[in-house]
mmCIF file of C-alpha atoms in Angstrom:
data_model
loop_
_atom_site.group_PDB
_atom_site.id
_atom_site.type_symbol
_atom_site.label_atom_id
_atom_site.label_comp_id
_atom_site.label_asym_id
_atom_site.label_seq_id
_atom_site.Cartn_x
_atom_site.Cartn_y
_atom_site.Cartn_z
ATOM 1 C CA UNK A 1 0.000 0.000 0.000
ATOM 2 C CA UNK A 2 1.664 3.180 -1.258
ATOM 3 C CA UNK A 3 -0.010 6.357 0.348
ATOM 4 C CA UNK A 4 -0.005 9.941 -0.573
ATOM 5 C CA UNK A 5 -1.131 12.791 1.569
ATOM 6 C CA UNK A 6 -2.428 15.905 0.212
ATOM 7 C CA UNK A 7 -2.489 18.968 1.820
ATOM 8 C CA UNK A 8 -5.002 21.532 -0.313
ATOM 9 C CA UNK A 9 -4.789 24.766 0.458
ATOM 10 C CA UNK A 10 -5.565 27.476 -1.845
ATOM 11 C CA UNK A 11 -5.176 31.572 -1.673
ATOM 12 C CA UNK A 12 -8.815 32.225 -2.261
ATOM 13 C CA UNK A 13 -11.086 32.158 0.580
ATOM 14 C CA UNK A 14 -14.804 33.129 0.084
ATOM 15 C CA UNK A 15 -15.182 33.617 3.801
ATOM 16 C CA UNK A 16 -12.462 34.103 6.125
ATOM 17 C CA UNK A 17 -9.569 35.215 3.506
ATOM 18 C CA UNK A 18 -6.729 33.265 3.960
ATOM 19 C CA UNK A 19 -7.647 31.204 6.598
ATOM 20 C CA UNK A 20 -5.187 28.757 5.668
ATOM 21 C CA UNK A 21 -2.390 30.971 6.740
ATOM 22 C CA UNK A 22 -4.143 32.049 9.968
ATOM 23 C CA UNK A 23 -2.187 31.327 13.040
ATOM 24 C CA UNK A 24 -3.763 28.823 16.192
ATOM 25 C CA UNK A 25 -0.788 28.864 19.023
ATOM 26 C CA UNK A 26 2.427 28.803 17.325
ATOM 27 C CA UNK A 27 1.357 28.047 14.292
ATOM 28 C CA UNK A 28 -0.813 28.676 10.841
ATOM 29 C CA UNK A 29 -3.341 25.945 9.878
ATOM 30 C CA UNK A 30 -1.410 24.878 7.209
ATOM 31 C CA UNK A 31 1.245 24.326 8.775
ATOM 32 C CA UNK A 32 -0.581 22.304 11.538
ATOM 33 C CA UNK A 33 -1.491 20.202 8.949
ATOM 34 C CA UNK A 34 2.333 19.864 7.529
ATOM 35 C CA UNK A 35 3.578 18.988 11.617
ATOM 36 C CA UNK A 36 0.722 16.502 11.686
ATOM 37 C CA UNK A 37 1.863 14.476 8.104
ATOM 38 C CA UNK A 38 5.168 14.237 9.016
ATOM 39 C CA UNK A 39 3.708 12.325 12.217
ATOM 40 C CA UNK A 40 2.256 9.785 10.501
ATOM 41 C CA UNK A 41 4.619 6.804 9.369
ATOM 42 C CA UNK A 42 2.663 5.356 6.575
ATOM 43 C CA UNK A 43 2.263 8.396 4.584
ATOM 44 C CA UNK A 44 5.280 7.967 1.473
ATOM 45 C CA UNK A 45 4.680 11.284 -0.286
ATOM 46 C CA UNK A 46 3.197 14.295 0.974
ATOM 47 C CA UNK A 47 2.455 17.133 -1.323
ATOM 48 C CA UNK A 48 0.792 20.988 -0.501
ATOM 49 C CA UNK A 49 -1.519 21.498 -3.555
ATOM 50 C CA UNK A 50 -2.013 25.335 -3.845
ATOM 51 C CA UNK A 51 -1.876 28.423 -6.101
ATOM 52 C CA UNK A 52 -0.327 30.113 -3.434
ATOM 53 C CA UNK A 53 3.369 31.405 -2.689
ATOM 54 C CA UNK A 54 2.825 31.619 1.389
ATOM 55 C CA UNK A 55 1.878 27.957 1.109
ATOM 56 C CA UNK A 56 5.049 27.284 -1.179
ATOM 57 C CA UNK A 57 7.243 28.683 1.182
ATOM 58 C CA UNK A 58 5.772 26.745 3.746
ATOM 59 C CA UNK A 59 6.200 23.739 1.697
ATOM 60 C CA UNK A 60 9.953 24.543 1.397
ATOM 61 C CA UNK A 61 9.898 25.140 5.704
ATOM 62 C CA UNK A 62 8.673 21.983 6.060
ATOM 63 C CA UNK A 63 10.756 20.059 3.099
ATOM 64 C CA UNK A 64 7.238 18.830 1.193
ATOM 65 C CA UNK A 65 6.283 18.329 -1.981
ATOM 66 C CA UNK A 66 4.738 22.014 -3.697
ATOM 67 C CA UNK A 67 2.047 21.869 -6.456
ATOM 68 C CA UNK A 68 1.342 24.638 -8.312
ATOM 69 C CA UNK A 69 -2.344 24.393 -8.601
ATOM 70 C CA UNK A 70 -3.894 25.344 -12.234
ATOM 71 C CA UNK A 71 -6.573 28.448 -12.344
ATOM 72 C CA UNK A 72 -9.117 26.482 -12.477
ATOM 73 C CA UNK A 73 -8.542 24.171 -9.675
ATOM 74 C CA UNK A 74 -7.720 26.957 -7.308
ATOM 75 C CA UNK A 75 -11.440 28.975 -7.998
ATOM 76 C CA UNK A 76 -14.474 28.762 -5.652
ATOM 77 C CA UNK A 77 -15.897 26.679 -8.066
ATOM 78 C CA UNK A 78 -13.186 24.205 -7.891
ATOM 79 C CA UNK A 79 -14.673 21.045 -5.960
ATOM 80 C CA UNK A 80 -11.752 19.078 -4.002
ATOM 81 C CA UNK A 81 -12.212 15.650 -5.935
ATOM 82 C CA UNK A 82 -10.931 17.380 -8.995
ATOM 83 C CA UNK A 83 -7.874 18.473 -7.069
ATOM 84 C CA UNK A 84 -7.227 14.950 -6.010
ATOM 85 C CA UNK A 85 -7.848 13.643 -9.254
ATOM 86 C CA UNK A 86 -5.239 16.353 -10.510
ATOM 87 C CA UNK A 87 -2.722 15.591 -8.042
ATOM 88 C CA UNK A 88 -3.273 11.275 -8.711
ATOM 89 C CA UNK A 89 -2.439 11.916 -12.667
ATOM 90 C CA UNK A 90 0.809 13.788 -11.342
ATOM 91 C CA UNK A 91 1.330 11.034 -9.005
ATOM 92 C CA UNK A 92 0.202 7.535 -10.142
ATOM 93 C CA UNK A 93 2.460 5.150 -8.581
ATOM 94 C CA UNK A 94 0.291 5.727 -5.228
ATOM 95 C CA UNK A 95 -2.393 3.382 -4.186
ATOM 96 C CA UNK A 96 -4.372 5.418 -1.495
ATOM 97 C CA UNK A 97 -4.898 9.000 -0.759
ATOM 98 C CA UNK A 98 -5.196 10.781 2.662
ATOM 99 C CA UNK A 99 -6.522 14.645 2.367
ATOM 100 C CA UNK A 100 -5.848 16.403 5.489
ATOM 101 C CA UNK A 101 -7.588 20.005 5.306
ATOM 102 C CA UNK A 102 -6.099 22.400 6.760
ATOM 103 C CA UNK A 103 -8.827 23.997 8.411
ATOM 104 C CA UNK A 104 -9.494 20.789 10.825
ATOM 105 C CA UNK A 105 -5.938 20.938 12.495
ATOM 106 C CA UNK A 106 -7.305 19.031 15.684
ATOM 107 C CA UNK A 107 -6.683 15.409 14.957
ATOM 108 C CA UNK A 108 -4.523 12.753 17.055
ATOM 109 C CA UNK A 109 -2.125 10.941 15.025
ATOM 110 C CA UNK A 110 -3.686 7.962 17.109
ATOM 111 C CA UNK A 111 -6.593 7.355 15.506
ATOM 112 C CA UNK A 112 -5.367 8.009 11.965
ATOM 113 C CA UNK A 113 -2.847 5.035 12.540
ATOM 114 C CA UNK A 114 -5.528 2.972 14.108
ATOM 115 C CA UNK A 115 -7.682 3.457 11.085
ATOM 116 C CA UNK A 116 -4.767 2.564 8.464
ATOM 117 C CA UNK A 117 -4.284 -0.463 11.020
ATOM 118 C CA UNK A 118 -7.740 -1.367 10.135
ATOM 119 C CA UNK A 119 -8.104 -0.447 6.809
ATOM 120 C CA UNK A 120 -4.334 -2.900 5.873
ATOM 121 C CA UNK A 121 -6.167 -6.221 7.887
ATOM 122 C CA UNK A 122 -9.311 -5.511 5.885
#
């Protein structure tokens, strides 16, 4: 089982404007969400999918994989299985796909290798 982690997280933000990049403690959501992959043992290839250079940077911080999101996948009307599907034909080779959204950054690293536990004996 080869899995791949992506970490969306566009510029564009219809309600809260770059909410990604807003800070909770020490750090922004985003890079929660970077802290938190690097956590998890089973995850191969991790990769921020975003149009924007804050969340490049970040990328670089936090030595992951950066893609530069097309136009059209980084709109409002952009719907996140398109983004996936994006980021799969960039990255075939992997077998299973973890999203972690940056906007839930209060997750235990616990129960995410309790599920992949469950999901391998299954």
């Amino acid at each position: 089982m080869r899995v791949l982690a992506i970490i969306p997280a566009r510029k564009g933000s219809k309600g809260i404007k770059n909410k990604n990049f807003l800070k909770i403690g020490k750090y922004t959501l985003l890079e929660h969400s970077c802290l938190f992959s690097k956590k998890l043992n089973f995850i191969e290839k991790i990769i921020i999918s975003s149009d924007s250079k804050i969340a490049k940077k970040t990328a670089k911080k936090f030595n992951i994989f950066f893609s530069k999101r097309p136009k059209k996948l980084a709109s409002d009307n952009a719907l996140m299985i398109d983004v996936i599907k994006y980021e799969l034909k960039r990255n075939n080779n992997f077998t299973h796909i973890l999203v972690l959204q940056p906007t839930c950054p209060f997750r235990q690293v616990k129960y995410y290798n309790d599920a992949y536990k469950k999901f391998i004996d299954k």
